[in-house]
Coordinates of C-alpha atoms in Angstrom, one line a residue:
M629 CA 0.0 0.0 0.0
R630 CA 1.3 3.4 -1.0
E631 CA 2.1 5.4 2.2
C632 CA 1.1 9.0 2.4
K633 CA 3.8 10.9 4.3
D634 CA 3.3 14.0 6.4
K635 CA 4.9 17.1 5.0
L636 CA 5.0 20.0 7.4
S637 CA 6.4 22.5 5.0
F638 CA 4.7 25.9 4.6
G639 CA 3.8 25.1 1.0
R640 CA 2.1 21.8 2.0
T641 CA 0.2 23.5 4.9
M642 CA -1.1 26.2 2.5
S643 CA -2.1 23.6 0.0
N644 CA -4.0 21.8 2.8
A645 CA -5.7 25.1 3.7
A646 CA -6.8 25.4 0.1
F647 CA -8.1 21.8 0.2
A648 CA -10.1 22.6 3.3
I649 CA -11.6 25.8 1.8
K650 CA -12.6 23.8 -1.3
L651 CA -14.3 21.2 1.0
V652 CA -16.3 24.0 2.7
L653 CA -17.3 25.7 -0.6
G654 CA -18.3 22.3 -2.0
I655 CA -20.4 21.2 1.0
S656 CA -21.8 24.4 2.5
P657 CA -20.9 27.6 0.5
S658 CA -23.3 29.7 2.6
L659 CA -21.2 29.0 5.7
F660 CA -18.2 30.5 3.9
I661 CA -20.2 33.6 2.8
H662 CA -21.7 34.3 6.2
C663 CA -18.3 33.7 7.9
F664 CA -16.8 36.3 5.5
F665 CA -19.4 38.9 6.3
D666 CA -19.2 38.2 10.0
Y667 CA -15.5 38.9 10.0
L668 CA -15.8 41.9 7.7
T669 CA -18.4 43.6 9.9
G670 CA -16.6 42.6 13.1
Y671 CA -13.3 44.1 12.0
G672 CA -15.1 47.0 10.4
E673 CA -16.7 47.8 13.7
W674 CA -13.3 47.8 15.5
V675 CA -11.7 50.0 13.0
F676 CA -14.7 52.4 12.9
I677 CA -15.1 52.8 16.6
D678 CA -11.4 53.1 17.6
G679 CA -10.3 54.9 14.5
I680 CA -12.9 56.9 12.5
F681 CA -15.4 57.3 15.4
M682 CA -12.9 58.5 17.9
K683 CA -11.3 60.9 15.3
V684 CA -14.7 62.4 14.4
I685 CA -15.7 62.9 18.0
V686 CA -12.3 64.4 19.1
D687 CA -12.2 66.7 16.1
A688 CA -15.8 67.8 16.7
L689 CA -15.1 68.6 20.3
S690 CA -11.8 70.4 19.5
R691 CA -13.6 72.5 16.9
D692 CA -16.6 73.3 19.2
V693 CA -19.1 71.7 16.9
G694 CA -22.7 71.9 18.1
F695 CA -24.6 69.1 19.9
R696 CA -27.0 68.2 17.1
P697 CA -24.4 67.0 14.5
I698 CA -22.6 65.0 17.2
F699 CA -25.9 63.5 18.4
F700 CA -26.9 62.4 14.9
F701 CA -23.5 60.9 14.3
L702 CA -23.8 59.0 17.5
L703 CA -27.3 57.9 16.6
I704 CA -26.3 56.6 13.2
S705 CA -23.2 54.9 14.6
S706 CA -25.2 53.2 17.3
G707 CA -27.8 52.0 14.7
C708 CA -25.0 50.5 12.6
I709 CA -23.4 48.8 15.6
L710 CA -26.8 47.4 16.7
L711 CA -27.4 46.0 13.2
H712 CA -24.0 44.4 13.3
N713 CA -24.7 42.9 16.7
I714 CA -28.0 41.4 15.5
Y715 CA -26.3 39.9 12.5
N716 CA -23.4 38.6 14.6
S717 CA -25.9 36.9 16.9
Y718 CA -27.8 35.4 13.9
V719 CA -24.5 34.0 12.5
N720 CA -23.2 32.7 15.8
Y721 CA -26.4 31.1 17.1
Y722 CA -28.1 30.0 13.9
I723 CA -25.8 29.9 10.9
Y724 CA -22.7 28.4 12.5
P725 CA -24.6 25.6 14.4
V726 CA -26.8 24.7 11.4
K727 CA -24.2 25.0 8.6
T728 CA -21.4 23.4 10.7
N729 CA -23.7 20.4 11.2
R730 CA -24.2 20.3 7.4
L731 CA -20.4 20.6 6.9
F732 CA -20.0 17.8 9.5
G733 CA -22.3 15.5 7.6
G734 CA -20.8 16.3 4.2
I735 CA -17.2 15.7 5.4
Y736 CA -18.0 12.4 7.1
R737 CA -20.0 11.2 4.1
K738 CA -16.8 11.7 2.1
L739 CA -14.7 9.9 4.8
Y740 CA -17.1 7.0 5.1
A741 CA -17.4 6.7 1.3
K742 CA -13.6 6.6 1.1
A743 CA -13.4 4.1 4.0
R744 CA -16.0 2.0 2.1
N745 CA -13.9 2.2 -1.1
V746 CA -10.4 1.3 0.1
E747 CA -9.2 -2.2 -0.1
L748 CA -9.5 -4.6 2.9
R749 CA -5.7 -4.6 3.4
C750 CA -5.8 -1.0 4.5
Y751 CA -7.8 -2.0 7.6
E752 CA -5.1 -4.6 8.4
D753 CA -2.3 -2.1 8.2
S754 CA -1.8 -0.4 11.6
D755 CA -0.1 2.7 10.0
F756 CA -3.0 3.3 7.7
Y757 CA -5.5 2.7 10.5
N758 CA -3.7 5.2 12.6
R759 CA -4.0 7.8 9.8
Y760 CA -7.7 6.9 9.4
T761 CA -8.4 7.5 13.1
M762 CA -6.5 10.8 13.0
A763 CA -8.4 11.8 9.8
M764 CA -11.7 11.2 11.6
D765 CA -10.6 12.9 14.8
G766 CA -12.6 16.2 14.8
A767 CA -12.3 16.6 11.0
E768 CA -15.2 19.0 10.7
E769 CA -13.8 21.2 13.5
K770 CA -10.4 21.4 11.8
V771 CA -11.9 22.2 8.4
S772 CA -14.2 24.8 9.9
A773 CA -11.3 26.3 11.9
I774 CA -9.3 26.6 8.7
C775 CA -12.2 28.3 6.9
R776 CA -12.6 30.9 9.7
G777 CA -8.8 31.3 10.0
V778 CA -8.3 32.0 6.3
I779 CA -11.2 34.5 6.2
G780 CA -10.1 36.1 9.5
S781 CA -6.5 36.4 8.2
V782 CA -7.6 38.1 4.9
V783 CA -10.1 40.5 6.5
G784 CA -7.7 41.1 9.4
F785 CA -4.9 42.0 6.9
A786 CA -7.3 44.5 5.2
A787 CA -8.2 46.0 8.7
T788 CA -4.5 46.2 9.6
C789 CA -3.8 48.2 6.4
V790 CA -6.6 50.7 7.3
V791 CA -5.4 51.1 10.9
F792 CA -1.8 51.3 9.6
F793 CA -2.7 54.2 7.3
L794 CA -4.6 56.0 10.1
M795 CA -1.6 55.6 12.5
F796 CA 0.9 56.6 9.9
Q797 CA -0.9 59.9 9.5
I798 CA -0.3 60.6 13.2
D799 CA 3.2 59.0 13.7
K800 CA 5.1 57.1 11.0
Y801 CA 7.4 55.4 13.5
A802 CA 4.7 53.9 15.7
V803 CA 3.9 51.4 12.9
L804 CA 7.2 49.6 13.5
F805 CA 5.7 47.9 16.5
I806 CA 3.9 45.7 14.0
F807 CA 7.0 43.5 13.8
S808 CA 6.6 42.4 17.4
P809 CA 3.5 40.1 16.9
L810 CA 5.0 39.0 13.6
I811 CA 7.9 37.5 15.5
G812 CA 5.7 36.2 18.3
N813 CA 3.3 34.3 16.1
F814 CA 5.2 33.4 12.9
L815 CA 8.4 32.3 14.6
F816 CA 7.6 31.1 18.1
G817 CA 3.9 30.2 17.4
N818 CA 4.7 28.2 14.3
L819 CA 7.4 26.3 16.1
K820 CA 5.0 25.6 19.0
N821 CA 2.4 24.2 16.6
K822 CA 4.9 21.8 15.0
F823 CA 5.9 20.5 18.4
E824 CA 2.2 20.0 19.3
F825 CA 1.6 18.1 16.1
K826 CA 4.6 15.8 16.7
R827 CA 3.2 15.1 20.2
Y828 CA -0.3 14.4 18.8
K829 CA 1.2 12.0 16.2
E830 CA 3.2 10.1 18.8
Q831 CA 0.2 9.8 21.1
A832 CA -2.2 8.6 18.3
P833 CA -1.4 4.8 18.8
N834 CA -1.9 5.2 22.6
E835 CA -5.2 7.0 22.0
K836 CA -6.3 4.0 19.9
V837 CA -5.6 1.7 22.9
L838 CA -7.5 4.0 25.2
N839 CA -10.5 4.2 22.9
Y840 CA -10.5 0.4 22.6
V841 CA -10.4 -0.2 26.3
S842 CA -13.1 2.4 26.9
R843 CA -15.3 0.8 24.2
M844 CA -14.8 -2.7 25.7
M845 CA -15.9 -1.3 29.1
Y846 CA -19.2 0.0 28.0
L847 CA -20.2 -2.3 25.1
P848 CA -21.7 -5.7 25.9
D849 CA -19.1 -7.6 23.8
G850 CA -16.8 -8.5 26.6
A851 CA -19.1 -7.9 29.6
K852 CA -19.3 -11.6 30.6
E853 CA -15.6 -12.2 30.2
I854 CA -14.8 -9.1 32.3
R855 CA -17.0 -10.5 35.2
L856 CA -15.9 -14.1 34.9
S857 CA -12.2 -13.7 34.4
N858 CA -9.2 -11.5 35.2
I859 CA -9.3 -9.9 31.8
F860 CA -10.1 -6.5 33.4
N861 CA -6.6 -6.5 34.9
L862 CA -5.2 -6.9 31.4
F863 CA -7.4 -4.0 30.2
R864 CA -6.3 -1.9 33.1
R865 CA -2.7 -2.8 32.3
Q866 CA -3.2 -1.7 28.7
Y867 CA -5.0 1.5 29.8
N868 CA -2.3 2.3 32.3
T869 CA 0.5 1.6 29.8
A870 CA -1.1 3.9 27.2
T871 CA -1.7 6.6 29.8
D872 CA 1.8 6.4 31.0
N873 CA 3.1 6.5 27.4
N874 CA 1.0 9.6 26.7
S875 CA 2.3 11.2 29.9
R876 CA 5.9 10.5 28.9
I877 CA 5.3 11.9 25.4
A878 CA 3.6 15.0 26.9
G879 CA 6.6 15.4 29.3
K880 CA 9.0 15.1 26.3
Y881 CA 7.5 18.1 24.6
A882 CA 6.5 20.1 27.7
F883 CA 9.5 22.3 28.2
A884 CA 9.8 23.2 24.5
N885 CA 6.1 24.0 24.3
A886 CA 6.2 26.1 27.5
S887 CA 9.3 28.0 26.4
L888 CA 7.9 28.7 22.9
N889 CA 4.5 29.8 24.4
F890 CA 6.2 32.2 26.8
W891 CA 8.1 34.0 24.0
R892 CA 5.0 33.9 21.7
I893 CA 2.9 35.7 24.4
T894 CA 5.7 38.1 25.2
F895 CA 6.2 39.3 21.7
T896 CA 2.5 39.1 20.7
F897 CA 1.0 40.9 23.7
T898 CA 3.5 42.5 26.1
V899 CA 5.8 44.2 23.7
I900 CA 3.1 45.8 21.5
F901 CA 0.6 46.6 24.2
E902 CA 3.0 48.2 26.7
G903 CA 5.6 49.4 24.2
V904 CA 3.2 51.3 21.9
L905 CA 1.4 52.9 24.9
L906 CA 4.7 54.1 26.5
Y907 CA 5.9 55.4 23.1
A908 CA 2.7 57.5 22.7
I909 CA 3.0 58.9 26.2
Y910 CA 6.6 59.8 25.6
R911 CA 5.7 61.7 22.4
N912 CA 3.1 63.7 24.3
R913 CA 4.8 64.3 27.7
V914 CA 8.5 64.5 26.9
S915 CA 9.0 65.6 23.3
G916 CA 5.6 67.3 23.0
S917 CA 5.4 66.3 19.4
I918 CA 1.7 65.2 19.4
S919 CA -1.3 66.9 21.0
L920 CA -3.6 65.4 23.7
A921 CA -6.2 64.8 21.0
Q922 CA -3.7 63.0 18.8
L923 CA -2.6 61.0 21.8
T924 CA -6.2 60.0 22.5
I925 CA -6.7 58.9 18.9
M926 CA -3.3 57.2 18.6
T927 CA -3.8 55.3 21.9
S928 CA -7.2 54.1 20.6
L929 CA -5.7 53.1 17.3
M930 CA -2.8 51.4 19.0
V931 CA -5.3 49.3 21.0
T932 CA -7.2 48.4 17.8
M933 CA -4.0 47.7 16.0
T934 CA -2.9 45.4 18.8
W935 CA -6.1 43.3 18.8
V936 CA -6.4 43.3 15.0
L937 CA -2.9 42.0 14.7
I938 CA -3.3 39.5 17.5
N939 CA -6.5 38.1 16.0
M940 CA -5.1 38.1 12.5
F941 CA -2.0 36.2 13.5
E942 CA -4.0 33.8 15.7
N943 CA -6.1 33.1 12.7
I944 CA -3.0 32.6 10.6
M945 CA -1.6 30.2 13.3
M946 CA -5.0 28.4 13.4
V947 CA -4.8 27.9 9.7
L948 CA -1.2 26.6 9.9
K949 CA -2.0 24.3 12.9
N950 CA -5.1 22.8 11.5
A951 CA -3.8 22.5 8.0
V952 CA -1.1 20.3 9.4
F953 CA -3.6 18.2 11.3
I954 CA -5.9 17.7 8.3
N955 CA -2.9 16.5 6.3
N956 CA -4.0 13.0 7.5
M957 CA -7.5 13.6 6.2
R958 CA -6.3 14.9 2.9
G959 CA -3.9 12.0 2.6
F960 CA -6.7 9.5 3.4
L961 CA -9.2 11.1 0.9
E962 CA -6.6 11.3 -1.8
Y963 CA -5.3 7.8 -1.3
E964 CA -5.4 5.8 -4.5
E965 CA -6.9 2.4 -3.9
E966 CA -5.3 -0.7 -5.2
I967 CA -8.7 -2.4 -5.5
P968 CA -11.3 0.5 -5.5
E969 CA -14.8 -0.6 -4.7
D970 CA -16.1 1.6 -7.6
Q971 CA -13.8 0.0 -10.2
D972 CA -15.6 -0.2 -13.5
G973 CA -15.3 -2.9 -16.1
E974 CA -17.1 -5.6 -18.0
I975 CA -20.4 -6.8 -16.4
P976 CA -19.9 -10.6 -15.7
S977 CA -22.5 -13.1 -16.9
E978 CA -24.7 -14.6 -14.2
D979 CA -24.5 -17.8 -16.1
F980 CA -21.8 -19.5 -14.0
E981 CA -19.6 -21.8 -16.0
S982 CA -16.3 -22.0 -14.1
L983 CA -14.1 -20.5 -11.5
E984 CA -10.4 -21.2 -11.7
F985 CA -7.3 -20.4 -9.6
R986 CA -4.3 -20.6 -11.9
N987 CA -0.9 -20.7 -10.3
V988 CA -2.1 -18.2 -7.6
S989 CA 0.3 -17.1 -4.9
F990 CA -0.4 -14.4 -2.3
S991 CA 1.9 -12.8 0.2
Y992 CA 0.8 -10.8 3.3
K993 CA 3.3 -8.6 4.9
D994 CA 6.2 -10.4 3.1
E995 CA 4.9 -13.8 4.2
K996 CA 3.6 -16.2 1.5
T997 CA 0.3 -17.6 2.7
I998 CA -0.8 -19.0 -0.7
Q999 CA 1.7 -20.8 -2.9
N1000 CA 1.2 -21.7 -6.6
L1001 CA -2.4 -22.8 -6.1
S1002 CA -4.4 -24.2 -9.0
F1003 CA -7.9 -25.6 -9.0
V1004 CA -11.2 -25.4 -10.9
I1005 CA -14.8 -25.3 -9.7
T1006 CA -17.4 -25.9 -12.4
R1007 CA -21.1 -25.1 -12.6
G1008 CA -23.3 -27.0 -10.2
Q1009 CA -20.5 -28.5 -8.1
N1010 CA -20.5 -28.6 -4.4
A1011 CA -16.9 -28.0 -3.4
A1012 CA -15.2 -27.7 -0.1
L1013 CA -11.9 -26.3 1.2
V1014 CA -10.6 -28.2 4.2
G1015 CA -7.4 -28.2 6.2
H1016 CA -5.9 -27.3 9.5
N1017 CA -6.1 -23.7 10.9
G1018 CA -3.7 -21.4 9.0
A1019 CA -3.9 -23.5 5.8
G1020 CA -5.1 -20.4 3.8
K1021 CA -8.8 -21.4 3.4
T1022 CA -10.3 -18.0 4.3
T1023 CA -7.6 -16.2 2.3
I1024 CA -8.7 -18.1 -0.8
I1025 CA -12.2 -16.8 -0.3
K1026 CA -11.0 -13.2 0.1
L1027 CA -8.9 -13.6 -3.1
L1028 CA -11.9 -15.1 -4.9
L1029 CA -14.1 -12.1 -3.9
R1030 CA -11.3 -9.7 -4.8
L1031 CA -10.9 -8.4 -1.3
Y1032 CA -7.2 -9.1 -2.1
D1033 CA -5.5 -9.5 -5.4
P1034 CA -2.9 -12.3 -6.0
T1035 CA 0.7 -11.4 -5.9
E1036 CA 1.3 -14.0 -8.6
G1037 CA -1.0 -15.9 -11.0
E1038 CA -4.6 -15.2 -11.9
I1039 CA -8.2 -16.0 -11.0
L1040 CA -10.6 -16.6 -13.8
Y1041 CA -14.4 -16.4 -13.9
N1042 CA -15.9 -18.0 -17.0
G1043 CA -12.4 -18.0 -18.5
K1044 CA -11.6 -14.3 -17.9
N1045 CA -9.4 -12.7 -15.3
I1046 CA -11.7 -11.3 -12.6
K1047 CA -9.8 -8.0 -12.7
C1048 CA -11.5 -7.2 -16.0
Y1049 CA -14.9 -7.2 -14.4
N1050 CA -16.9 -4.4 -12.8
L1051 CA -16.0 -5.1 -9.1
K1052 CA -19.5 -4.6 -7.6
A1053 CA -21.1 -6.6 -10.4
Y1054 CA -18.6 -9.4 -10.0
R1055 CA -19.1 -9.7 -6.3
E1056 CA -22.9 -9.9 -6.9
I1057 CA -22.1 -13.3 -8.4
F1058 CA -21.5 -14.6 -4.9
A1059 CA -23.5 -14.8 -1.7
T1060 CA -21.1 -15.2 1.2
T1061 CA -21.1 -15.9 4.9
F1062 CA -17.8 -15.4 6.7
Q1063 CA -16.9 -17.0 10.0
D1064 CA -16.1 -13.6 11.5
Y1065 CA -19.6 -12.3 10.8
K1066 CA -21.1 -9.3 12.5
I1067 CA -24.7 -8.8 13.8
F1068 CA -25.7 -5.2 13.4
G1069 CA -28.0 -3.0 15.6
M1070 CA -30.9 -3.3 13.1
T1071 CA -33.9 -5.6 12.8
V1072 CA -33.6 -9.3 12.1
K1073 CA -35.0 -8.6 8.6
E1074 CA -32.4 -5.9 7.9
N1075 CA -29.7 -8.1 9.2
V1076 CA -30.7 -10.8 6.7
L1077 CA -31.3 -8.6 3.7
M1078 CA -28.2 -6.5 4.3
G1079 CA -29.6 -3.5 2.4
R1080 CA -30.9 -5.5 -0.6
H1081 CA -34.5 -5.1 -1.7
Y1082 CA -36.8 -7.7 -3.3
E1083 CA -40.5 -7.7 -4.1
D1084 CA -41.2 -10.6 -1.8
E1085 CA -38.8 -9.6 1.0
E1086 CA -40.7 -11.0 4.0
E1087 CA -41.2 -14.4 2.3
R1088 CA -37.6 -14.5 1.3
V1089 CA -36.4 -13.7 4.8
V1090 CA -38.7 -16.3 6.4
N1091 CA -37.5 -19.0 4.0
A1092 CA -33.9 -18.1 4.6
L1093 CA -34.4 -18.2 8.4
K1094 CA -36.0 -21.6 8.1
K1095 CA -33.1 -22.9 6.0
A1096 CA -30.7 -21.6 8.5
G1097 CA -32.7 -23.2 11.3
V1098 CA -33.4 -20.1 13.3
Y1099 CA -36.9 -19.1 12.2
E1100 CA -38.7 -20.6 15.3
K1101 CA -36.4 -18.7 17.6
V1102 CA -36.9 -15.4 15.7
M1103 CA -40.7 -15.9 16.0
T1104 CA -40.5 -16.0 19.8
L1105 CA -39.2 -12.4 19.7
P1106 CA -41.8 -9.8 20.4
D1107 CA -41.7 -8.3 16.9
G1108 CA -40.6 -11.4 15.0
I1109 CA -38.4 -10.6 12.0
N1110 CA -38.9 -6.9 12.7
N1111 CA -37.4 -7.2 16.1
M1112 CA -34.2 -5.1 16.7
M1113 CA -31.0 -7.0 17.2
T1114 CA -28.5 -6.1 20.0
K1115 CA -29.1 -3.5 22.7
E1116 CA -27.0 -0.8 21.0
F1117 CA -30.0 1.4 20.2
D1118 CA -32.9 -0.4 21.7
E1119 CA -33.0 -1.8 25.3
N1120 CA -35.5 -4.4 24.1
G1121 CA -33.2 -5.5 21.3
A1122 CA -32.6 -9.3 21.0
V1123 CA -29.3 -10.7 22.1
L1124 CA -29.1 -14.2 20.7
S1125 CA -26.7 -17.0 21.5
G1126 CA -23.5 -17.5 19.4
G1127 CA -25.1 -20.3 17.4
E1128 CA -28.4 -18.4 16.8
S1129 CA -26.5 -15.3 15.7
Q1130 CA -24.4 -17.4 13.3
K1131 CA -27.6 -18.8 11.8
I1132 CA -28.8 -15.3 11.2
A1133 CA -25.6 -14.6 9.4
V1134 CA -26.0 -17.8 7.3
A1135 CA -29.5 -16.8 6.4
R1136 CA -27.9 -13.8 4.5
T1137 CA -26.4 -16.3 2.0
F1138 CA -29.6 -18.2 1.7
V1139 CA -31.7 -15.1 1.0
K1140 CA -29.5 -13.7 -1.8
D1141 CA -30.0 -14.7 -5.4
S1142 CA -26.5 -15.6 -6.7
P1143 CA -25.0 -18.2 -9.0
M1144 CA -22.5 -19.2 -6.4
K1145 CA -22.9 -19.5 -2.6
I1146 CA -20.0 -19.5 -0.2
F1147 CA -20.1 -20.6 3.4
D1148 CA -17.0 -20.0 5.6
E1149 CA -17.2 -22.2 8.7
P1150 CA -21.0 -21.8 8.8
S1151 CA -21.4 -24.2 11.7
S1152 CA -18.5 -23.3 14.0
A1153 CA -20.8 -22.2 16.8
L1154 CA -23.4 -25.0 16.3
D1155 CA -24.0 -28.3 18.1
P1156 CA -23.7 -31.5 16.0
I1157 CA -27.5 -31.8 15.5
A1158 CA -27.9 -28.2 14.4
E1159 CA -24.8 -28.6 12.2
Y1160 CA -26.2 -31.7 10.5
D1161 CA -29.6 -30.0 9.8
L1162 CA -27.8 -26.9 8.4
F1163 CA -25.6 -28.8 6.1
Q1164 CA -28.5 -30.8 4.8
N1165 CA -30.1 -27.5 3.8
I1166 CA -26.8 -26.2 2.3
M1167 CA -26.6 -29.4 0.2
K1168 CA -30.2 -28.9 -1.0
E1169 CA -29.3 -25.3 -1.9
G1170 CA -26.5 -26.8 -4.0
N1171 CA -29.1 -28.4 -6.3
E1172 CA -29.7 -25.0 -7.9
H1173 CA -26.4 -23.2 -7.2
T1174 CA -22.7 -23.8 -7.3
M1175 CA -21.5 -24.1 -3.7
L1176 CA -18.2 -23.6 -2.0
F1177 CA -17.8 -23.9 1.7
I1178 CA -15.1 -24.2 4.4
S1179 CA -15.5 -26.5 7.3
H1180 CA -13.2 -27.8 9.9
R1181 CA -15.5 -30.8 10.5
L1182 CA -14.8 -33.2 7.7
S1183 CA -17.9 -35.2 8.3
S1184 CA -19.9 -32.3 6.7
V1185 CA -18.0 -32.5 3.4
K1186 CA -18.7 -36.2 2.7
D1187 CA -21.4 -35.5 0.1
C1188 CA -19.4 -32.8 -1.8
D1189 CA -18.5 -33.3 -5.5
K1190 CA -15.0 -32.1 -4.8
V1191 CA -12.8 -31.6 -1.8
F1192 CA -9.6 -29.5 -1.8
M1193 CA -7.2 -30.4 1.0
L1194 CA -4.9 -27.5 1.9
E1195 CA -1.7 -27.3 4.0
R1196 CA 0.3 -24.1 4.5
G1197 CA -1.3 -22.4 1.5
Q1198 CA -0.7 -25.3 -0.9
L1199 CA -3.1 -27.8 -2.4
I1200 CA -2.0 -31.2 -1.3
E1201 CA -5.0 -33.4 -2.2
E1202 CA -8.2 -33.1 -4.2
G1203 CA -11.1 -35.4 -5.1
T1204 CA -14.3 -36.8 -3.6
H1205 CA -14.5 -37.9 0.0
D1206 CA -14.4 -41.6 -1.1
Q1207 CA -11.4 -41.0 -3.3
L1208 CA -9.4 -39.2 -0.6
M1209 CA -10.2 -41.8 1.9
K1210 CA -8.9 -44.5 -0.5
N1211 CA -5.7 -42.4 -1.0
N1212 CA -5.2 -42.7 2.8
G1213 CA -3.3 -39.4 2.8
E1214 CA -3.6 -36.3 5.0
Y1215 CA -7.3 -35.9 4.5
A1216 CA -8.0 -39.5 5.6
A1217 CA -5.8 -39.1 8.6
M1218 CA -7.6 -35.9 9.6
Y1219 CA -11.0 -37.5 9.1
K1220 CA -10.2 -40.5 11.2
K1221 CA -8.8 -38.4 14.0
Q1222 CA -12.0 -36.3 14.1
A1223 CA -14.1 -39.5 14.0
C1224 CA -12.2 -40.8 17.0
N1225 CA -13.0 -37.6 18.9
Y1226 CA -16.7 -37.7 18.0
L1227 CA -17.0 -41.4 19.0
A1228 CA -14.7 -41.0 22.0
I1229 CA -12.5 -43.9 20.9
D1230 CA -8.8 -44.0 20.4
E1231 CA -7.0 -44.6 17.0
S1232 CA -6.2 -48.2 17.8
E1233 CA -9.9 -49.0 18.1
M1234 CA -10.5 -47.2 14.8
K1235 CA -7.9 -49.4 13.1
E1236 CA -9.4 -52.5 14.6
A1237 CA -12.8 -51.4 13.4
E1238 CA -11.4 -51.1 9.9

């Protein structure tokens, strides 16, 4: 998988800022527009009151202008300020909450769509997963902050120019104080932001552990184990280790951040606030080069200049900081998938003829798990993959479904490489139940249909549940097939046993119309009787479909047309059950050993029985 590396250069952060602005304009342009006018009127009010307003009032008083002109000027000014305050309240209490939520939804739809589109291997890569979690961490807040920061910086710069001009008219040397907040924010502030990002990045893996432990403590998944074992102590150890690591990392950057923050505040606030004021007083009291009226206006402008600069540079720093943080989100959204879910191509025929693995090898993290594998499944066959744990059975299913691509060789459907097909259309050829299934916080019906729609949905669901052997149990629930599963969103949701939940998952394969049906260890949580009944229904399903299933219990594959025996990613035997038993190889040895365990006899008795 191609790695997206963090680049903290100024050019990259500016590019990230432009990326964020584009997101806002694409999802909620009105948020951008209102944000612009909010900053424009806000800075405008500052400049007007402390610059123009004060100058007009002081000039009027010094020239003994009558009360009426001053009163009307005050009245008009107050009306404008009132209108601005009304608009500011509207923006802050309506526009921002509503539009930010829309922005939130739009960004996460993009992130979820990307997460849906990346290949399975990304989720098994810890570095990619860390980047994904960082991308999801307050994404909308960072994008919104960049939008406000960019607008605030641009409007703040314009306001600075106006105040700069007004101050220059009074004293051209006073404007030199502008360099103080420049040093404080651009030099020390930027360095501080980079150190904070480094700390955040180092703490991300520990945050993942903390989130996992927290999730396990409030979700029902591990509730029984926590109460019936000492697993809580292990969770506590993981939590404490992650907390200690975060504390150590925070301590590592503490002195640098504190020092940089001290100098940032000193140059940004102290120097310009106190320095400019002392300079103005000196000009009036010592050199006598400006009048008291000019001192009043200049002092007012100095205060305005200070806060305009402080806000402008804080906005700039907010842009720089959050542009660095959303580098992960941008890298995630711009990641080029190796097997994109929306990959187009030829629409495969639903008329199943053959599925062939031809010299297929697959390596995962530089370890070869499938080696030079070749086999063919033809229409109408009931085929089985068997072998010890780690033999590569489930990996074969993932390769077949193009969740992975082979590192060598090719997989052919109806004689064509599966890479040439439209991916979604190709996967519709198969109905699959994985061993590591998931029951979702939805109704039984929705858990079976999995988002698919049919004209006769209820009838299909009922038939599928009957084939899976769980219909009677479902009908004991208060709302039957419309009963919620899990207690995630409904305290009356059904929490079924492991075997019953597995049957719900198996029903997903029964309900779907597909030329080929795949069952990956469909009976791992079932008792022998339930397993027997299930496999009888699976074999009946094979009368109308091509079937492939994985089972660790070899007694269930006796009636298959073809059995593929795997060992360490290699095909070591293939044939019918009777043929493989006659060969007396690894399959026969494994079958006999399992038979001994079922019958509670030893191998010597088995041999005598033969």
